[in-house]
XYZ file of C-alpha atoms in Angstrom:
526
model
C 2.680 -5.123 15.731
C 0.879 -6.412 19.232
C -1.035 -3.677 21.035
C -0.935 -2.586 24.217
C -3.138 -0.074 26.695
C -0.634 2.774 25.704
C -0.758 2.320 22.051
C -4.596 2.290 22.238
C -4.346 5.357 24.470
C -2.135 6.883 21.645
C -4.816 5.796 18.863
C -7.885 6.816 21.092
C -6.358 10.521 21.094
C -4.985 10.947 17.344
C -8.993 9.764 16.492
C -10.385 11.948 18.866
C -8.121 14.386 21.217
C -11.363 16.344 22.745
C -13.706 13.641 23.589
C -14.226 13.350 26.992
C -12.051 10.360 28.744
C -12.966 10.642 32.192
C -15.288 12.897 34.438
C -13.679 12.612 38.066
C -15.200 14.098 41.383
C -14.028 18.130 42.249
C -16.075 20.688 44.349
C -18.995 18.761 44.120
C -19.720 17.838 40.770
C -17.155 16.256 38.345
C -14.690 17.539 35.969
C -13.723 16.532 32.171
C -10.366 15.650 30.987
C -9.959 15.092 27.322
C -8.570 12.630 25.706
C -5.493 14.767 24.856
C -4.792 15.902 28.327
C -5.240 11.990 29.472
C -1.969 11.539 27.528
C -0.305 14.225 28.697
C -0.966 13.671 32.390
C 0.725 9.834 31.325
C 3.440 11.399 30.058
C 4.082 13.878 32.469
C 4.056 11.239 35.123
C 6.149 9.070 32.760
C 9.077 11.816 33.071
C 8.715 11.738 36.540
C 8.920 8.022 37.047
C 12.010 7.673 34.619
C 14.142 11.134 36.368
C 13.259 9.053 39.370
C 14.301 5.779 38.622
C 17.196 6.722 36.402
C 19.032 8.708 39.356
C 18.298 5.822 41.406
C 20.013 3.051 39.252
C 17.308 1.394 38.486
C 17.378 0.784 34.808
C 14.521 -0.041 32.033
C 12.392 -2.634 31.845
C 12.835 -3.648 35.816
C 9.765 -4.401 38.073
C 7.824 -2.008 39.699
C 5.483 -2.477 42.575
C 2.229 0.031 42.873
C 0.503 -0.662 46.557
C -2.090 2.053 45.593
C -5.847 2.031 45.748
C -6.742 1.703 42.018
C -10.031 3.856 42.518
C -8.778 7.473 41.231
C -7.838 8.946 38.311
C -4.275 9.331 39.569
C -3.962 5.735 40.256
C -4.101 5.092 36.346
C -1.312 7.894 35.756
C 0.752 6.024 37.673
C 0.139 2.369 36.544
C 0.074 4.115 33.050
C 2.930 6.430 33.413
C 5.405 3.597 35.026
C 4.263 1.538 32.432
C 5.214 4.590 29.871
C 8.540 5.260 31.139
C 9.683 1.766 30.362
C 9.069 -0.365 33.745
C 7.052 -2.840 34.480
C 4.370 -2.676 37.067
C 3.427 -5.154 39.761
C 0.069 -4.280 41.034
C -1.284 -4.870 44.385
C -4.277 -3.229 45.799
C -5.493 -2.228 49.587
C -7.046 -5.051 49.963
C -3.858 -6.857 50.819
C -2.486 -4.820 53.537
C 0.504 -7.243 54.909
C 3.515 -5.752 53.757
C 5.383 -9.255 54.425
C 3.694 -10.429 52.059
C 3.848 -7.242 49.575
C 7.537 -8.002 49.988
C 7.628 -11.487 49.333
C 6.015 -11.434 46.289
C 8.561 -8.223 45.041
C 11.048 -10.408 46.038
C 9.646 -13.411 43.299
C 10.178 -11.048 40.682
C 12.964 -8.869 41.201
C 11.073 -5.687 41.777
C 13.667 -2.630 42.414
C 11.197 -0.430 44.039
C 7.588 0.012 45.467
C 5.196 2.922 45.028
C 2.801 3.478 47.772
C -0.473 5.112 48.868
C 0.428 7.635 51.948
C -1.228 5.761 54.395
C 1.395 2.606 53.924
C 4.615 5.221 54.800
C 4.770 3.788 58.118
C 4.905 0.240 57.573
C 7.984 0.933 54.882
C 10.734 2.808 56.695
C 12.335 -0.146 57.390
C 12.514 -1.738 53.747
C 15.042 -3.089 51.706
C 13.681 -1.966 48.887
C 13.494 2.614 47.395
C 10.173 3.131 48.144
C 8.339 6.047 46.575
C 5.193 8.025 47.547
C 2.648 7.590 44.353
C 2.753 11.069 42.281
C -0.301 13.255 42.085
C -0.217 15.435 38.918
C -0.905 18.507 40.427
C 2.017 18.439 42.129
C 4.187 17.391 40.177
C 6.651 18.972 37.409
C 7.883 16.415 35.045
C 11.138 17.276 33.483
C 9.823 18.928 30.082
C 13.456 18.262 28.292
C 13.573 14.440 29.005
C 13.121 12.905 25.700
C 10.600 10.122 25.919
C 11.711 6.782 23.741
C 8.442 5.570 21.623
C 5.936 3.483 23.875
C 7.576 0.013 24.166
C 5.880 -3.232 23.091
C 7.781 -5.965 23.753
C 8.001 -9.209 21.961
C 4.948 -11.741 22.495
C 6.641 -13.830 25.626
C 7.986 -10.735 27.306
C 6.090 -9.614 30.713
C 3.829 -6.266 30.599
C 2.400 -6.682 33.969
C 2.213 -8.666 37.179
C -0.865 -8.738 38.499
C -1.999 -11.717 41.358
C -4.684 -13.764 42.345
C -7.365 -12.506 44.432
C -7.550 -15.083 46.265
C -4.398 -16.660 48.804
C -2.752 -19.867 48.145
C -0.121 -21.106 51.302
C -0.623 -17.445 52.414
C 0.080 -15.526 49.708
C -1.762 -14.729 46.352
C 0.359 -16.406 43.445
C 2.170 -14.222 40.868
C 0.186 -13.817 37.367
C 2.571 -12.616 34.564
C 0.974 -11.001 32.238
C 3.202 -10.992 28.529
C 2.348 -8.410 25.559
C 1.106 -11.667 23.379
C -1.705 -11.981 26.181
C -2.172 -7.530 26.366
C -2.925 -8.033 22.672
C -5.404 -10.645 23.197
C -7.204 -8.459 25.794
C -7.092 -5.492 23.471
C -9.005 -7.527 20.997
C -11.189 -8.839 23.695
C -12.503 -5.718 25.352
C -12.844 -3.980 22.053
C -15.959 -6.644 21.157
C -17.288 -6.122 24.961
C -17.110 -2.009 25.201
C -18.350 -1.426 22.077
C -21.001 0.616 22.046
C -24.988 -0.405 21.764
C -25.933 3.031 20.702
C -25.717 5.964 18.971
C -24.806 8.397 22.070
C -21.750 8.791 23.854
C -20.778 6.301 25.877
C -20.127 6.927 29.634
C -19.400 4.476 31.687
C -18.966 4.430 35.673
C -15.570 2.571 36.757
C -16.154 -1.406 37.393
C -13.521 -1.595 40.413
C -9.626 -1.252 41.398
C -7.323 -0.779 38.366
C -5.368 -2.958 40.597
C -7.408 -5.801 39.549
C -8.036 -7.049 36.128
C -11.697 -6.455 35.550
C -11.289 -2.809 35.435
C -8.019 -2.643 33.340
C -9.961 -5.247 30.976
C -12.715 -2.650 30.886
C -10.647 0.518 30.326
C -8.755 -0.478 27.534
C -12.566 -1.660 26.150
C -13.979 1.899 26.601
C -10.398 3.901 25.443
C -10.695 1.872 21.858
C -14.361 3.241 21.560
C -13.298 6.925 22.758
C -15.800 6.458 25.171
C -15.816 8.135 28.784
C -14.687 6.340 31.895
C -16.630 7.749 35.175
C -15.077 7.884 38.683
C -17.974 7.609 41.328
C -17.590 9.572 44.735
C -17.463 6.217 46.568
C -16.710 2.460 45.953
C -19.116 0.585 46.182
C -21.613 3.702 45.663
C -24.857 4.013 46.936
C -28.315 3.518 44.688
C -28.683 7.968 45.496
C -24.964 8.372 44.198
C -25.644 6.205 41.187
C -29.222 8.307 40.116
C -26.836 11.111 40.602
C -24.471 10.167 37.763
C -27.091 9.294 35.905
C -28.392 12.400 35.934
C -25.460 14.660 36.151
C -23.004 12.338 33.899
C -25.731 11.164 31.488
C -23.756 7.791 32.476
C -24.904 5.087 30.013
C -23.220 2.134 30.721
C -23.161 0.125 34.513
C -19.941 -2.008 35.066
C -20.649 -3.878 38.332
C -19.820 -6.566 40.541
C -22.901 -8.582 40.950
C -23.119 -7.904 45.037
C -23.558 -4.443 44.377
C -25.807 -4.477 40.974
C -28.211 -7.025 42.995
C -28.723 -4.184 45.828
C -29.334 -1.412 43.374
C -32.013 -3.721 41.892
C -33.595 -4.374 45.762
C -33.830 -0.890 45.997
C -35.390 -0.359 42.778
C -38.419 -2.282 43.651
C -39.957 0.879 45.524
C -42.869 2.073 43.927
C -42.638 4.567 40.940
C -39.008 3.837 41.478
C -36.945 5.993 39.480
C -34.289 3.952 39.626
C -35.705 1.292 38.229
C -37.111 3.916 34.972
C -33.077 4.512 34.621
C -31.898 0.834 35.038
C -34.276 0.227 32.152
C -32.701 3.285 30.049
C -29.511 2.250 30.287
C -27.533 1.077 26.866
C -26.514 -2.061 29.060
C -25.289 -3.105 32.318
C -22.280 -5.462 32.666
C -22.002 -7.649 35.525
C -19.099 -9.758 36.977
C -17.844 -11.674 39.667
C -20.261 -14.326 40.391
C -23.773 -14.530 39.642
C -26.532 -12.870 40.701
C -28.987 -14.067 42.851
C -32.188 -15.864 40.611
C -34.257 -13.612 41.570
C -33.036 -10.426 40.715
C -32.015 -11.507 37.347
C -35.388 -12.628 36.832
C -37.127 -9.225 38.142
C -34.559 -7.298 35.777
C -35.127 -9.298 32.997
C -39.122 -9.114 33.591
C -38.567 -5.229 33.835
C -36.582 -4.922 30.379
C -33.216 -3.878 32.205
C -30.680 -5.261 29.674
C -27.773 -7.563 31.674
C -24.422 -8.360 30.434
C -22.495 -11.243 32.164
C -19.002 -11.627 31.723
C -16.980 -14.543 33.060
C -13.333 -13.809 33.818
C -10.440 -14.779 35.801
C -7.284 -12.903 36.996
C -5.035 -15.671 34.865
C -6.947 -14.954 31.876
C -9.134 -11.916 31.721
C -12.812 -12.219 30.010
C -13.669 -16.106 28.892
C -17.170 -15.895 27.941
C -20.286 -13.337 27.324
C -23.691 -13.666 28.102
C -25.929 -13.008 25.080
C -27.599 -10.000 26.594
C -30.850 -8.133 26.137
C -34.002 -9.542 27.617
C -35.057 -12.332 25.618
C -34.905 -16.106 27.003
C -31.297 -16.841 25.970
C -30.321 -13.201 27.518
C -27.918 -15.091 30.563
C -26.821 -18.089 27.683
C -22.699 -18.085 27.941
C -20.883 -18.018 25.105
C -17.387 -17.806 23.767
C -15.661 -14.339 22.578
C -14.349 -14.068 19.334
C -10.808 -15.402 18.137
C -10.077 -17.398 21.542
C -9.280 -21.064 21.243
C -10.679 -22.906 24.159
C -12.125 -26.437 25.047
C -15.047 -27.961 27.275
C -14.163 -31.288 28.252
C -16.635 -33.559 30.433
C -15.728 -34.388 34.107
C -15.734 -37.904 35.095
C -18.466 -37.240 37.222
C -21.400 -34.146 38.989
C -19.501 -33.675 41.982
C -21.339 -32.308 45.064
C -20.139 -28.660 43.673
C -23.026 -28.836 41.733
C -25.773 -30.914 43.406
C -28.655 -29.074 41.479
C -27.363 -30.488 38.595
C -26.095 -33.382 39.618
C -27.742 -35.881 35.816
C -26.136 -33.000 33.560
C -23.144 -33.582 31.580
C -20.740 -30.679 33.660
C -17.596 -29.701 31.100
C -14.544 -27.864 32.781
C -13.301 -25.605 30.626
C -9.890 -25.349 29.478
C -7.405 -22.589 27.928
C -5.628 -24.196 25.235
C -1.824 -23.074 24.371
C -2.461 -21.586 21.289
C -5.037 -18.833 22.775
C -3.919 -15.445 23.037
C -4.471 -15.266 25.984
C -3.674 -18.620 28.088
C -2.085 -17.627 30.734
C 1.723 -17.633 31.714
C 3.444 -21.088 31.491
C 4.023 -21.144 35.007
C 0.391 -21.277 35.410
C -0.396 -24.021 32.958
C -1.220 -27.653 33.624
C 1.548 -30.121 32.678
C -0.309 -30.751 29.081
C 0.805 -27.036 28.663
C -3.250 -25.536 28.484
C -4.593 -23.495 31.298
C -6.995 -25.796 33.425
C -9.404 -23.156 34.825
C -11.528 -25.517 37.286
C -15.273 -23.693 35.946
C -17.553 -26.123 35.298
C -20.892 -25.453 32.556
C -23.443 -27.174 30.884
C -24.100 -26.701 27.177
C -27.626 -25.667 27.326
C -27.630 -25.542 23.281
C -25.124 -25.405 20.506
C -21.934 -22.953 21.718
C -24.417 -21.587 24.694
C -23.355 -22.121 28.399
C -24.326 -22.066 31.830
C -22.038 -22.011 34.632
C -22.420 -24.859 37.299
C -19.691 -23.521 39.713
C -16.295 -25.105 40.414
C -14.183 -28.445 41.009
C -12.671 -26.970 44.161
C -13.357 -25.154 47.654
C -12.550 -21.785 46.146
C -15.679 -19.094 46.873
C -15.923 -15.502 45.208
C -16.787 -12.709 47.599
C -18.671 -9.527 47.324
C -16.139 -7.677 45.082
C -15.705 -10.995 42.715
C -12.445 -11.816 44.431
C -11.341 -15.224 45.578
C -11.124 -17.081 48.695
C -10.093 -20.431 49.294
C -12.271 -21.787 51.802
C -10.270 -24.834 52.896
C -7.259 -23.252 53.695
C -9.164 -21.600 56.093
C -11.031 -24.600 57.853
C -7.352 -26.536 57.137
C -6.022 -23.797 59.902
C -8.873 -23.876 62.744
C -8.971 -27.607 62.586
C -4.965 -27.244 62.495
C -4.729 -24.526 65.220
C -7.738 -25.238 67.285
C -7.716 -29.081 67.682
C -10.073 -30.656 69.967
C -12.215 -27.565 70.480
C -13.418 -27.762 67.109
C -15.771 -30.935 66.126
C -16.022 -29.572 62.748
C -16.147 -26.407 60.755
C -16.708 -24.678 57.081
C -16.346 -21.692 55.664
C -18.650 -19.744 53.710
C -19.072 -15.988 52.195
C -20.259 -16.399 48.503
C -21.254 -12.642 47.494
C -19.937 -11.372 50.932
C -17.417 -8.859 52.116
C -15.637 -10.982 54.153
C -15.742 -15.067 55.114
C -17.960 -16.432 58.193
C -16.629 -19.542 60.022
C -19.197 -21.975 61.157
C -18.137 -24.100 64.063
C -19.223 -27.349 65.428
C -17.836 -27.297 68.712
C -15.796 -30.047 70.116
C -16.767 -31.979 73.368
C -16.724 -30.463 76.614
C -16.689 -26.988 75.124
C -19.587 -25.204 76.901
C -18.897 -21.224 76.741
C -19.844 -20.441 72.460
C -18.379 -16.727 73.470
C -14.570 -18.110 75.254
C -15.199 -20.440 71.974
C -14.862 -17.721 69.216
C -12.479 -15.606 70.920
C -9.942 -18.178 71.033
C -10.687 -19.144 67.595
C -9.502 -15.799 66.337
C -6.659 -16.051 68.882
C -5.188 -18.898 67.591
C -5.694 -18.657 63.789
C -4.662 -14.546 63.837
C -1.124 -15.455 63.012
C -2.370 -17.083 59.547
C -5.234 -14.293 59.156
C -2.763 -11.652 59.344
C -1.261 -12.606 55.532
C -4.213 -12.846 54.167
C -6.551 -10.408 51.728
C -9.311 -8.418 53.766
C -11.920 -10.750 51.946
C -10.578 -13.359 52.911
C -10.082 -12.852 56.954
C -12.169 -13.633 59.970
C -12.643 -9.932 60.763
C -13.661 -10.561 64.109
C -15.112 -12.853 66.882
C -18.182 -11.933 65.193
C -17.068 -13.425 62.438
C -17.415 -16.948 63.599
C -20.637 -18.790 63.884
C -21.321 -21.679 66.885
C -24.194 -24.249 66.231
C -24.552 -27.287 67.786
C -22.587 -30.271 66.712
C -24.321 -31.932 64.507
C -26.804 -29.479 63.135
C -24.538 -28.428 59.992
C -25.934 -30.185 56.702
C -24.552 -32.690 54.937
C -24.376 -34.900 52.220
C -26.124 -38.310 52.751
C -23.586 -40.872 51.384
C -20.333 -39.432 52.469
C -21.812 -37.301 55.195
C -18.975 -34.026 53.922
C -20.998 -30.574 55.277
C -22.375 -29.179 51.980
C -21.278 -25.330 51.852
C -24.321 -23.717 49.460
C -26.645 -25.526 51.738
C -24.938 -24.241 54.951
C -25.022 -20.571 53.333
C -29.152 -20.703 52.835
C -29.859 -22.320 56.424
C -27.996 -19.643 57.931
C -28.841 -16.754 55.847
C -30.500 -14.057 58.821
C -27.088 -15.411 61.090
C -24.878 -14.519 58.112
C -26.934 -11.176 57.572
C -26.843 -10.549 61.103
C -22.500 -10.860 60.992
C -22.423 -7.975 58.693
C -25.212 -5.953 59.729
C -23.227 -5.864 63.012
């Protein structure tokens, strides 16, 4: 029989009913819930979701939008408990706050209703669609004398979730169906990466918005392993919040996007640093996203902290592991168990990767018969999953990644952007007062534009603001990451001055990023 998150939940509590599953923030410090009242919460908002739905006509197994934030405990109830009353959930997170385009993309499934975080209610009176405000267990009472039909795992092809790309494609993320076939795969998956390196409890703090894949990869890890799932005060937390868990939580285990591990490791440079005493105690600390800068994996690895990488995709969940630990082959890639997967060589070391411009670059590919390639709508026509990552083979089964075959960026929280979709637009929108543009943003919160201007534009200021005038319309769709935020967001130099590649003279975006760090760091200190 295929697995699912419920059916581990269901295991996870008949193995161990009073180990602690999560520790969440109240009055000040953080309360327990059990394994055993985990479940019940589920089902109690399971109840609720199917006396809802069911006097609304909406019958089993339809689609189910949640527009919720993904960073409290209720948020999994109600992914969980839709999931539990037999409905399928379609996940977006606040990050995409146009609710044309929340629409649209309910619309390419069929969804029959939405469930929303308060702060949306405005922006949904006039719907087409029931909408329903997302249920909070203490205030809710779940019809006790609904009978509850055995969790429901549906044949390998059928969808279990949609989730979406976190990045935009023609102004809007595309759909990624998620089937029980590829749920079982990521059961298996996470099992191998949360397992636990010690002999103690495992706590570990939570890795990002349940809306997202990384931390619903990571969950159903930790749930397998009875371990404890932490939910900070704040997301991203601060280095003080994070000795704080550490001390009150006995947390164990980091799950981090790189951005935000590579600032805790800045700060724990200080001088009898007792962060830095912690980072080192920790079982391990698992990183995603993108990678982190050279330098502070070096300084952690010199100081004995023990990294985890994981690369991942939305479309496919985890790919590959780094070795961990801190000897030399610590950050070495490699393969996790039971997936089926190819590296084929490139024609040729594109300017992607300049650095490495002699190796032999391999893209690697999701072949059909993985678990867990990807929806066939998202397939190449040779029916694998082309995933664009390029690596070199540094020995036998070990990898490195060399970045991509495409203008795609990751951004502070590991989510995508394309980048020429967005220099497409100003060239598009802005015509002759742009010479010639890029945009860049790797590791940041948001993307900078960087502007050539065209000739007989004088006034930089009158520049930017019409800049943002006339691309708002296409900004507006877009997720948060992947907007111009601001007129501060865009970036004037002198035409010209922007490097570029000598042969083919195309502006070369890494090198763009380290000329201009202080301007870049001066966008977002502002």
């Amino acid at each position: 029989m295929l697995r699912s998150h419920l059916t581990v939940l269901e295991a996870s509590v008949a193995r161990s009913p009073s180990a602690v599953a999560f520790k969440v923030p109240h009055a000040g410090s953080w309360r327990d819930i059990t394994y055993a009242q985990f479940l019940d919460d589920v089902e109690l908002i399971a109840r609720h979701w199917s006396k809802t739905f069911q006097e609304a006509g909406i019958p089993e197994r339809s689609v189910v939008g949640l527009w919720i934030g993904g960073y409290r405990y209720s948020d999994i109830l109600n992914i969980y408990g839709v999931s539990r009353a037999g409905y399928i959930p379609q996940l977006f997170s606040l990050r995409l706050p146009s609710a044309d385009v929340i629409l649209e993309l309910l619309t390419k499934t069929g969804a029959r209703a939405l469930v929303y975080e308060d702060l949306f209610e405005s922006a949904l009176r006039t719907w087409p669609l029931p909408i329903y405000r997302a249920a909070e267990p203490d205030h809710v009472v779940g019809p006790s004398d609904l009978a509850m039909p055995p969790v429901f795992v549906g044949e390998k092809h059928e969808t279990a979730f949609y989730f979406h790309t976190s990045g935009s494609t023609s102004g809007s993320p595309k759909l990624v169906p998620c089937s029980f076939g590829w749920l079982d795969m990521t059961v298996h998956k996470s099992s191998q990466i949360c397992a636990p390196r010690s002999d103690r409890l495992d706590v570990a703090v939570w890795g990002g918005s349940m809306c997202h894949i990384f931390q619903n990869f990571m969950l159903i890890g930790y749930l397998q392993h009875n371990a404890c799932t932490l939910q900070p005060v704040a997301n991203p937390y601060t280095s003080e919040q994070l000795i704080e868990m550490i001390q009150d939580c006995h947390l164990n285990r980091l799950n981090i996007f790189a951005s935000f591990l590579a600032n805790h490791l800045r700060n724990s440079r200080q001088a009898d640093s007792k962060l830095l005493k912690m980072l080192v105690n920790m079982d391990e600390i698992i990183y995603s996203g993108l990678a982190l800068p050279r330098e502070e994996e070096n300084y952690a690895y010199s100081q004995g902290i023990k990294l985890k990488s994981i690369f991942g995709s939305t479309e496919v969940g985890a790919m590959l592991v780094s070795i961990g630990g801190c000897e030399p082959n610590a950050r070495f890639l490699r393969l996790t168990e039971g997936v089926a997967y190819k590296f084929v060589p490139i024609e040729s070391a594109s300017s992607s990767a300049p650095h490495v411009s002699s190796a032999r670059l391999l893209e690697l590919i999701i072949l059909a018969e993985s678990g867990d390639c990807p929806d066939q709508s998202l397939r190449h026509p040779d029916g694998d999953f082309h995933t664009g990552d390029l690596f070199q083979e540094v020995s036998p089964g070990c990898y490195m990644f060399e970045g991509r075959d495409d203008d795609w960026i990751k951004s502070e929280g590991g989510l995508r952007c394309n980048t020429k979709a967005i220099e497409d637009n100003a060239r598009t929108m802005c015509g002759p007062l742009i010479s010639e543009c890029i945009a860049v943003g790797t590791g940041r919160p948001s993307v900078v534009l960087f502007v050539e201007p065209g000739l007989g534009t004088a006034d930089d200021a009158k520049l930017k603001v019409e800049i943002i005038r006339k691309t708002r319309q296409f900004h507006t769709r877009r997720y948060l990451h992947e907007r111009l935020a601001s007129a501060d967001s865009v970036v004037v130099v002198p035409r010209g001055s922007l490097p570029r590649t000598a042969t083919k003279g195309n502006i070369r975006r890494k090198a763009v990023e380290e000329k201009y760090q202080v301007e870049i760091d001066r966008v977002f200190s502002r």
